[in-house]
Short mmCIF file of C-alpha atoms (C1' of nucleotides) in Angstrom, two decimals:
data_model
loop_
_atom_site.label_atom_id
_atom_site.label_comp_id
_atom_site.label_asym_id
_atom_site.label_seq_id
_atom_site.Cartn_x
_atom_site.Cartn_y
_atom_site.Cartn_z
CA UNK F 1 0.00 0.00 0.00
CA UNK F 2 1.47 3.31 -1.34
CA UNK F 3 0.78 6.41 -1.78
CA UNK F 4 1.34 7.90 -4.57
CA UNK F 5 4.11 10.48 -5.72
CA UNK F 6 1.71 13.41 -6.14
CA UNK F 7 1.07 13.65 -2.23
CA UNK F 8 4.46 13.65 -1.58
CA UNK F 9 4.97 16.27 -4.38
CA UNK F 10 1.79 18.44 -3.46
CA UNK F 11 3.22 18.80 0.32
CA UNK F 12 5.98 20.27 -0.94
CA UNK F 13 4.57 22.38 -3.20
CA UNK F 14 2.14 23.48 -0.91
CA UNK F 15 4.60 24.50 1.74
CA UNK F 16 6.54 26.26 -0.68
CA UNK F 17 3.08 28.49 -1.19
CA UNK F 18 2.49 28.86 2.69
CA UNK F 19 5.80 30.60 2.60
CA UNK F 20 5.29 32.42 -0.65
CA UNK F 21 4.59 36.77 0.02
CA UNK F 22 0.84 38.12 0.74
CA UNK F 23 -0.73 38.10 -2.71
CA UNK F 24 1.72 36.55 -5.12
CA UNK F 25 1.14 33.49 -7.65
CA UNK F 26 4.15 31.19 -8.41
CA UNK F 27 3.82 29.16 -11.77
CA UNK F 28 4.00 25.36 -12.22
CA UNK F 29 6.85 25.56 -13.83
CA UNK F 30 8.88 27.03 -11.17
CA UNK F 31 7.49 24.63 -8.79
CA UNK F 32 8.47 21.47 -10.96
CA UNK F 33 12.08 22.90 -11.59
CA UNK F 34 12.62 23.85 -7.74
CA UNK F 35 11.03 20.23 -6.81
CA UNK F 36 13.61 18.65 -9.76
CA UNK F 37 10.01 16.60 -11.23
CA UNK F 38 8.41 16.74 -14.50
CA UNK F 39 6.50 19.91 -14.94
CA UNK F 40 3.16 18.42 -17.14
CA UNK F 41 2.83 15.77 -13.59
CA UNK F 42 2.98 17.76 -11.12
CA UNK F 43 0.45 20.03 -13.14
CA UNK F 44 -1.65 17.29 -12.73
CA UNK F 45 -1.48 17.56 -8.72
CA UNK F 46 -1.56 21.16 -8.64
CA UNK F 47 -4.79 21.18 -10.55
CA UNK F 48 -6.69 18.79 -7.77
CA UNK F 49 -5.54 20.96 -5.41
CA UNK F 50 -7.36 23.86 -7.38
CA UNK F 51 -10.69 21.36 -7.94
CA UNK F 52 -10.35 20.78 -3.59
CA UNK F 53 -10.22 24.53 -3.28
CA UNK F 54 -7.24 24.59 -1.25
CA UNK F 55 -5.32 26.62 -4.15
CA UNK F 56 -6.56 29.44 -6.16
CA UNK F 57 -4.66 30.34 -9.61
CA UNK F 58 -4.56 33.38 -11.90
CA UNK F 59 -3.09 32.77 -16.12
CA UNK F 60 -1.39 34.80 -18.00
CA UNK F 61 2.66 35.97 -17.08
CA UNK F 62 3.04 36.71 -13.14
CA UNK F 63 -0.15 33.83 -13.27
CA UNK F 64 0.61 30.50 -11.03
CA UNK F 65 -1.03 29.43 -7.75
CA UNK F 66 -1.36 30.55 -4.12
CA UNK F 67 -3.20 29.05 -1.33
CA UNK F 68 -6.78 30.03 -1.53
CA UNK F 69 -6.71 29.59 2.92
CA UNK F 70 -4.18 31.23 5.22
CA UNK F 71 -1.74 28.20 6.38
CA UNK F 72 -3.22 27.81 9.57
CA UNK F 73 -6.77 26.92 7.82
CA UNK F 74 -5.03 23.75 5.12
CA UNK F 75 -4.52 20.84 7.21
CA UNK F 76 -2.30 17.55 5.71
CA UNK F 77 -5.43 15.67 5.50
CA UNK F 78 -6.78 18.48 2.96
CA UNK F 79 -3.50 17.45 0.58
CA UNK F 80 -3.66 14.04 1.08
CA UNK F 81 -7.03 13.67 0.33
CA UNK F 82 -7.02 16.46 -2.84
CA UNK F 83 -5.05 13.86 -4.80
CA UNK F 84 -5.67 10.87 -3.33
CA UNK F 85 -8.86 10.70 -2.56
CA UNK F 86 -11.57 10.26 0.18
CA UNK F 87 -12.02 6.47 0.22
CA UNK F 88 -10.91 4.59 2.89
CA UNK F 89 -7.63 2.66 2.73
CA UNK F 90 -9.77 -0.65 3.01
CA UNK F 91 -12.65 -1.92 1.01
CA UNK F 92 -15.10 -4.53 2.23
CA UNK F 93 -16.13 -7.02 -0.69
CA UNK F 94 -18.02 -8.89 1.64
CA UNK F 95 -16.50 -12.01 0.87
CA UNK F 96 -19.59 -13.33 3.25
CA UNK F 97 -22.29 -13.76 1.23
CA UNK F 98 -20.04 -15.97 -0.50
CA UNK F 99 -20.45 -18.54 2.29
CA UNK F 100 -22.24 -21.48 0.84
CA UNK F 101 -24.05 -22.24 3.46
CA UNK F 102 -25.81 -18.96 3.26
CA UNK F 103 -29.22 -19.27 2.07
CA UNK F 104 -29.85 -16.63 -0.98
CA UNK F 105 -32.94 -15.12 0.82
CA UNK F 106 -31.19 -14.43 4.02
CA UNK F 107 -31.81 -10.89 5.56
CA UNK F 108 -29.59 -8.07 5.08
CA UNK F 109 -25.96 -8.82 6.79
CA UNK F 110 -24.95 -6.77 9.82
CA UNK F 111 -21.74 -4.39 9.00
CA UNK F 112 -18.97 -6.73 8.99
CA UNK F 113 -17.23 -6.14 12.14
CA UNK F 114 -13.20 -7.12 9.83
CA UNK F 115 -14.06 -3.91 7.99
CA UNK F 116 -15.17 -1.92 11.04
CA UNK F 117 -11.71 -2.76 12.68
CA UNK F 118 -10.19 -1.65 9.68
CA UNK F 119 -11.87 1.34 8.93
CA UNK F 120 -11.23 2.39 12.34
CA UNK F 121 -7.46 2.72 11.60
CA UNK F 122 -7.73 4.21 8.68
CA UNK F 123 -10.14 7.01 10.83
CA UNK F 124 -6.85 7.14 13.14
CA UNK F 125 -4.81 7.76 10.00
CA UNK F 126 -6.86 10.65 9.13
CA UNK F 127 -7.37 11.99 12.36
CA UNK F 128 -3.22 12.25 12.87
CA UNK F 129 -3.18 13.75 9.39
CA UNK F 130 -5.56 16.20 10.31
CA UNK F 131 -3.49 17.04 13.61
CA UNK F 132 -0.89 19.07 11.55
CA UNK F 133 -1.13 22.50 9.70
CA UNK F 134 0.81 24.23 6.96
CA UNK F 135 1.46 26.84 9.15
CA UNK F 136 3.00 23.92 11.38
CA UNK F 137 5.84 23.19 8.78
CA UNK F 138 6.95 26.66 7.73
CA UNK F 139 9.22 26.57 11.06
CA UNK F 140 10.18 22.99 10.61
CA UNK F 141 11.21 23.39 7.32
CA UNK F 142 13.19 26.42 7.34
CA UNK F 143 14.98 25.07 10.08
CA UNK F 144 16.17 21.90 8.41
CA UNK F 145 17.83 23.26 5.33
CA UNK F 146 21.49 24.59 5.30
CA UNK F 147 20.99 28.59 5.47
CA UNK F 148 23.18 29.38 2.78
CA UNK F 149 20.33 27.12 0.38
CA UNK F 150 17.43 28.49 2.12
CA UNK F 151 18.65 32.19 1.19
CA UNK F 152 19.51 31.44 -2.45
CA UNK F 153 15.62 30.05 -2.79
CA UNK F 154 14.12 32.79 -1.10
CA UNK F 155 15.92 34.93 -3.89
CA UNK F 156 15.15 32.29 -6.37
CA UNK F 157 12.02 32.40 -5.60
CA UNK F 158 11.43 36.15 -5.19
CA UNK F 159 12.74 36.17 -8.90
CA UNK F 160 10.19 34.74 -9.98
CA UNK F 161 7.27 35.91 -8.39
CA UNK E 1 -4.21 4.24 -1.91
CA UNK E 2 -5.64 0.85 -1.78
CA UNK E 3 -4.82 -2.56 0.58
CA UNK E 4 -4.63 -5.22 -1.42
CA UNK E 5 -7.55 -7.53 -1.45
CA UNK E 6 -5.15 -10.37 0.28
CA UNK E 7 -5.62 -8.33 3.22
CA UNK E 8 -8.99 -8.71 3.22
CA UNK E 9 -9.43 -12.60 2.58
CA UNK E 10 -5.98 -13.15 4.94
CA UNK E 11 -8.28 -11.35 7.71
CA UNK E 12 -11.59 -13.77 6.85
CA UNK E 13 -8.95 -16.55 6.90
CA UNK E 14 -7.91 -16.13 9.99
CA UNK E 15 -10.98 -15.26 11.83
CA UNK E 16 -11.81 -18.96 10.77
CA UNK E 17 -8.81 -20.76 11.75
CA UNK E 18 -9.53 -18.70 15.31
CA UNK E 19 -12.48 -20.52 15.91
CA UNK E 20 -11.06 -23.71 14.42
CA UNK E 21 -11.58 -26.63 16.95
CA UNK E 22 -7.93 -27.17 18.74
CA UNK E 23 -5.34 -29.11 16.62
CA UNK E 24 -7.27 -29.37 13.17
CA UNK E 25 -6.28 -27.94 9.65
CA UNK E 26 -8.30 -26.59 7.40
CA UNK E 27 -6.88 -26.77 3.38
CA UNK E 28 -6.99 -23.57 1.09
CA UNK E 29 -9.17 -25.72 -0.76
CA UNK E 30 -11.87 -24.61 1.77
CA UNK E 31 -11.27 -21.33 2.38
CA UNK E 32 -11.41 -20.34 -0.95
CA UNK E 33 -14.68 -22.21 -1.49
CA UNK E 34 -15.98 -20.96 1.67
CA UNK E 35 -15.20 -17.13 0.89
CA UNK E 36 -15.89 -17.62 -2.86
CA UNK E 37 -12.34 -16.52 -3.62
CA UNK E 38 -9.93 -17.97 -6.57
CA UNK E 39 -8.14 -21.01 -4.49
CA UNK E 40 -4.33 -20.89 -6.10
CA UNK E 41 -4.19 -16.88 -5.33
CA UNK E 42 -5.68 -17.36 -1.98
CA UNK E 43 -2.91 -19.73 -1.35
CA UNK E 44 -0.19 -17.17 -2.15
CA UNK E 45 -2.14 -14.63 0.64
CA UNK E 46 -2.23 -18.07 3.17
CA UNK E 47 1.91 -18.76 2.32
CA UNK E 48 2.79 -15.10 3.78
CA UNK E 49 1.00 -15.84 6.88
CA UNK E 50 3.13 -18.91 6.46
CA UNK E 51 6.38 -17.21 5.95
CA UNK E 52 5.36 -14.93 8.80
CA UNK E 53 5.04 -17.38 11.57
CA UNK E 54 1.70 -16.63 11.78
CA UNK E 55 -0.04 -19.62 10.89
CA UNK E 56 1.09 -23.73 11.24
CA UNK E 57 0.74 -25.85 8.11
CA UNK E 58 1.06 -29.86 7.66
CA UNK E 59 0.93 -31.86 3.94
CA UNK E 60 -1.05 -34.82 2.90
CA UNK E 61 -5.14 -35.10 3.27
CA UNK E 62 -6.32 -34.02 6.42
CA UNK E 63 -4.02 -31.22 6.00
CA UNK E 64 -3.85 -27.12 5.49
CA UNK E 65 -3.71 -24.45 8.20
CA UNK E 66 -3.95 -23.76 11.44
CA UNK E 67 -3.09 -20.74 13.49
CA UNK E 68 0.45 -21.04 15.20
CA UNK E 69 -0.43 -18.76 17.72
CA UNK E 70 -3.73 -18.38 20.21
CA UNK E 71 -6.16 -16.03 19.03
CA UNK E 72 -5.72 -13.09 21.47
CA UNK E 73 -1.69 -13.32 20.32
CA UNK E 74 -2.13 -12.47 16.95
CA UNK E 75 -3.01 -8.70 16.45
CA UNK E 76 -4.53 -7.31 12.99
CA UNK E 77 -1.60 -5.87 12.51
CA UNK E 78 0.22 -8.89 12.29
CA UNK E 79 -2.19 -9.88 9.77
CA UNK E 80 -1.71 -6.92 7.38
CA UNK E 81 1.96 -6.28 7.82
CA UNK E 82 2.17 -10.43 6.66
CA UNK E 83 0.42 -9.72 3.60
CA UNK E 84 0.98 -6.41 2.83
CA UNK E 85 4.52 -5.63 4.30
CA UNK E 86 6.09 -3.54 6.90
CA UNK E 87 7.16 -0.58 4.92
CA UNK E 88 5.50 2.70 5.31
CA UNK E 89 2.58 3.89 3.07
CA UNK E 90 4.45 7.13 2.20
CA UNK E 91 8.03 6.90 0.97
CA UNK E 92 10.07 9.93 0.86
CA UNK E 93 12.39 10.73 -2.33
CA UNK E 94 14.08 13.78 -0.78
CA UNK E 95 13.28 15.67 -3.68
CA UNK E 96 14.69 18.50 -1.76
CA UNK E 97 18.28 17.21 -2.52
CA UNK E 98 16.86 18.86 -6.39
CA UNK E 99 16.68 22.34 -5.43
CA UNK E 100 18.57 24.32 -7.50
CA UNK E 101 19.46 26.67 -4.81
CA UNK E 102 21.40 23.65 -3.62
CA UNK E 103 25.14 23.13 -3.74
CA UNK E 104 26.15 19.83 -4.33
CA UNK E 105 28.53 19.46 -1.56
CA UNK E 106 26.17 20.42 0.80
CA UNK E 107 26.32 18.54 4.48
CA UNK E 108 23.61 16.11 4.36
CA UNK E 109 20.00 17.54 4.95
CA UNK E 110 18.50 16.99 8.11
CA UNK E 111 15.29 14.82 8.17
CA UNK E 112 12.36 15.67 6.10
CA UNK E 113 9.77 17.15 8.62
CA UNK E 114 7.03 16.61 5.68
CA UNK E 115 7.83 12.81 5.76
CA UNK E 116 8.02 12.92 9.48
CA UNK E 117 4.58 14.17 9.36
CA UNK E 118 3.24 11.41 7.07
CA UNK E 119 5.22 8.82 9.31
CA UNK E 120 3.52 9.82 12.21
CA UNK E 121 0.16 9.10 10.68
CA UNK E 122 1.29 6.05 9.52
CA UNK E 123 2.26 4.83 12.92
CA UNK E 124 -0.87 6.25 14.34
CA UNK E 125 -3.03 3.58 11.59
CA UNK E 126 -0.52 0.74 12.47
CA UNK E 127 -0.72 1.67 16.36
CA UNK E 128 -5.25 1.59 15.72
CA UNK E 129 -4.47 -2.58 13.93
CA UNK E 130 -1.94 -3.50 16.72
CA UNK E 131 -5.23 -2.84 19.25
CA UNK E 132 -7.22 -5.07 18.12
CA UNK E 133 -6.63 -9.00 18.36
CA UNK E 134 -7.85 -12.54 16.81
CA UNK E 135 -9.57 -13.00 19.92
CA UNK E 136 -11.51 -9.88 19.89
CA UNK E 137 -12.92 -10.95 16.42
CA UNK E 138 -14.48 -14.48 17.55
CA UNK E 139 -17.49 -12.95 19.41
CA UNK E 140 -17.86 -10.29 16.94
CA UNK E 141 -18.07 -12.08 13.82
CA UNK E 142 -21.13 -15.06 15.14
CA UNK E 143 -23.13 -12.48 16.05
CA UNK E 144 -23.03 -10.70 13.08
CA UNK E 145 -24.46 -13.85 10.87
CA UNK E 146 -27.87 -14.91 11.04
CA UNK E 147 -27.88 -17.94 13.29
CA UNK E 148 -29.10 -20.36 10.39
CA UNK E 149 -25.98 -19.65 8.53
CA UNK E 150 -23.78 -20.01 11.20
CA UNK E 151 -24.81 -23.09 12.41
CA UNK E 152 -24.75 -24.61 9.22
CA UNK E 153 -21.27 -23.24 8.16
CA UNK E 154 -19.92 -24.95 11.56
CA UNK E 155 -21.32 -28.32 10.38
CA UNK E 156 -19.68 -27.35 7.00
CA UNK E 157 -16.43 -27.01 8.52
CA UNK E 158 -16.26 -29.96 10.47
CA UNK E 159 -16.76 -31.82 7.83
CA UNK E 160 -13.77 -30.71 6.22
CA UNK E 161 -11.24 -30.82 9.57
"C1'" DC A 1 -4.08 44.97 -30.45
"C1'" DA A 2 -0.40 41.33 -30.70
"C1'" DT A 3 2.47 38.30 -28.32
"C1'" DA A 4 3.92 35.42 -24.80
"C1'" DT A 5 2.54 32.97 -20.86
"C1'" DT A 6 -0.51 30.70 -17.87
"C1'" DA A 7 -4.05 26.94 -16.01
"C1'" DC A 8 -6.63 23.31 -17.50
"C1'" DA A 9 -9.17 19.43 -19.67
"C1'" DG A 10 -8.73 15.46 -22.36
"C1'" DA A 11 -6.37 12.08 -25.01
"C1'" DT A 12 -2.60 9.04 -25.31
"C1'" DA A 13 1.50 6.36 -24.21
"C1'" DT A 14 4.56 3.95 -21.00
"C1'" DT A 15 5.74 1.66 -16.94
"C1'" DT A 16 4.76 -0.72 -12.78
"C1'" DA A 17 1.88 -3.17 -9.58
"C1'" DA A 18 -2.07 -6.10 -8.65
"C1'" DT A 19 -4.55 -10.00 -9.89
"C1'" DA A 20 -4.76 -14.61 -11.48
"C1'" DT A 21 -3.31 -19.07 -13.20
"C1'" DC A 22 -0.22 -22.85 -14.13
"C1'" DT A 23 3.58 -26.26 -13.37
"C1'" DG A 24 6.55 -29.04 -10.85
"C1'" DT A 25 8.32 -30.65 -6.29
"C1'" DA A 26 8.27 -32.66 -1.88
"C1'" DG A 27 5.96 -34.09 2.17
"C1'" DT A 28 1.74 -36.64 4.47
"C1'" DT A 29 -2.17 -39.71 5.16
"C1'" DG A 30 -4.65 -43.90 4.80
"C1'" DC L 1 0.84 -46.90 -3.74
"C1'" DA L 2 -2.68 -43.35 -4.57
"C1'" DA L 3 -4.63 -39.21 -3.39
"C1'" DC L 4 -3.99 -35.13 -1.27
"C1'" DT L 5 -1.50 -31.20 0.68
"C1'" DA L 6 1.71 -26.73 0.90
"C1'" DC L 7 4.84 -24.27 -1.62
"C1'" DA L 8 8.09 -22.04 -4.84
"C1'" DG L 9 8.62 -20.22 -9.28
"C1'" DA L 10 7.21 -19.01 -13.80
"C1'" DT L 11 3.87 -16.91 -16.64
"C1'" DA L 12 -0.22 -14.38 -18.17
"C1'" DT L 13 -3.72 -10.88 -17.62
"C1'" DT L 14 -5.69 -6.71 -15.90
"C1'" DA L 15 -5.70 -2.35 -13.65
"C1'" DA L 16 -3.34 1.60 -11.82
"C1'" DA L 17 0.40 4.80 -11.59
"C1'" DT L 18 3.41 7.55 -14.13
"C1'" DA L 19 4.36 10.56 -17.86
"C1'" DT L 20 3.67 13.24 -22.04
"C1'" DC L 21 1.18 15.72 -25.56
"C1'" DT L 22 -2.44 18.69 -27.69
"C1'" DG L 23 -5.67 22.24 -27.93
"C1'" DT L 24 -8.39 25.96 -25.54
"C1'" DA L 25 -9.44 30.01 -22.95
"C1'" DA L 26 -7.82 33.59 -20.00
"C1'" DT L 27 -4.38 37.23 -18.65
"C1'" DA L 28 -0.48 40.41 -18.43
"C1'" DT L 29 2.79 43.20 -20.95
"C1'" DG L 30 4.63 46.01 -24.64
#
DNA sequence: CATATTACAGATATTTAATATCTGTAGTTG
DNA sequence: CAACTACAGATATTAAATATCTGTAATATG
């Protein structure tokens, strides 16, 4: 069970933006190059953040995306689930009313208490992802680059905004 | 992001052999047919519980599987990390390392707090499966079937141990 | 107004993983 | 010995992830 690359590459992307100037769009383009991944993908993850409403984008030159809530509003749950999806981790078949001995006609099965159990965890999943903000990782982040790189992006960055 | 559906059918499996009478086997052959699921692939979801230690097997008639364990040792965890593997649902590529603000001979980065994040969660959905045992399951899942089926899917079995 | 640039939807291709089956081997029971 | 089992390994099929390409409409700048 994986996720896929585009959560990964839209958490990134997204904290770039929560550090990005009051009022400024930065392209797809720059985001791909800065991230080192192929520009027409990550479109691709950019543009269900725009469908979840957790980005808002302008075209044109000086056109790009910026977060469409202040940092403290996106939660990781809101990324995750923007391009992976809301369905749960686990999907009940119900293998049980493959049971043989299980007359056609029988009533309705009660929820199948496997699934509940597993559905449970992937609540706790969620819940932890909820736990943590965007406005959580600007700190974290800045603090775990070198300085010398985190000046040169801010620059880069500001070059291109 | 999707479990397998080995997951599933491993956890039906086992909730079986839990309320297997002591000391019998019970052959894939069965389990398939009793969970309507194809019998060779099956197997190959029954040989990781195998591999794992999770579950006793013998050869011959009269044989198949048996849990190697007692119910309330065997957590759902277990289960799912058997079938599905240990490694984390979200794998970080460091595509920090391709800023291009970044000199090469930079000291090595610090940890990723994004991936720390994810990790987190995916402890927190590992910690919910590790609370939850074999044992637990047994008075769960007969009250769940109507009592016509269950009575005559115990017959069914025991005419097959 | 003209040009360059953007997001975006949709189609398409490629690669990888999941699903499924088959074959042969070795051990077990009666 | 005959019938049955688990199991490893090879192979085939199907679905999903990954990646690219094209055309369209909107926007800023000169």
């Amino acid at each position: 069970m994986q996720l896929r690359n585009h959560v990964e590459w839209a958490l990134h992307c997204a904290a770039v933006l929560a550090a990005l100037p009051e009022g400024h769009y930065l392209a797809a383009r720059h985001l791909a190059e800065l991230h080192g991944v192929p520009r027409e993908y990550l479109a691709k993850a950019l543009q269900a953040l725009s469908q979840a409403g957790l980005v808002e984008t302008t075209l044109g030159p000086t056109g790009g995306y910026r977060l469409a809530r202040a940092p403290h509003a996106i939660t990781f749950l809101d990324i995750v689930e923007a391009v992976e999806g809301k369905a749960s981790s686990f999907e009940c078949t119900e293998i049980r009313k493959n049971n043989p001995c299980r007359a056609k006609n029988t009533r309705p099965i009660k929820p199948c208490s496997i699934a509940a159990v597993m559905w449970k965890a992937d609540k706790a999943w969620r819940d932890s992802l909820r736990e943590t903000r965007l406005s959580d990782l600007i700190g974290m982040v800045q603090n775990e680059v070198d300085p010398e790189t985190l000046k040169k992006t801010i620059i880069w960055i500001s070059e291109r905004i």
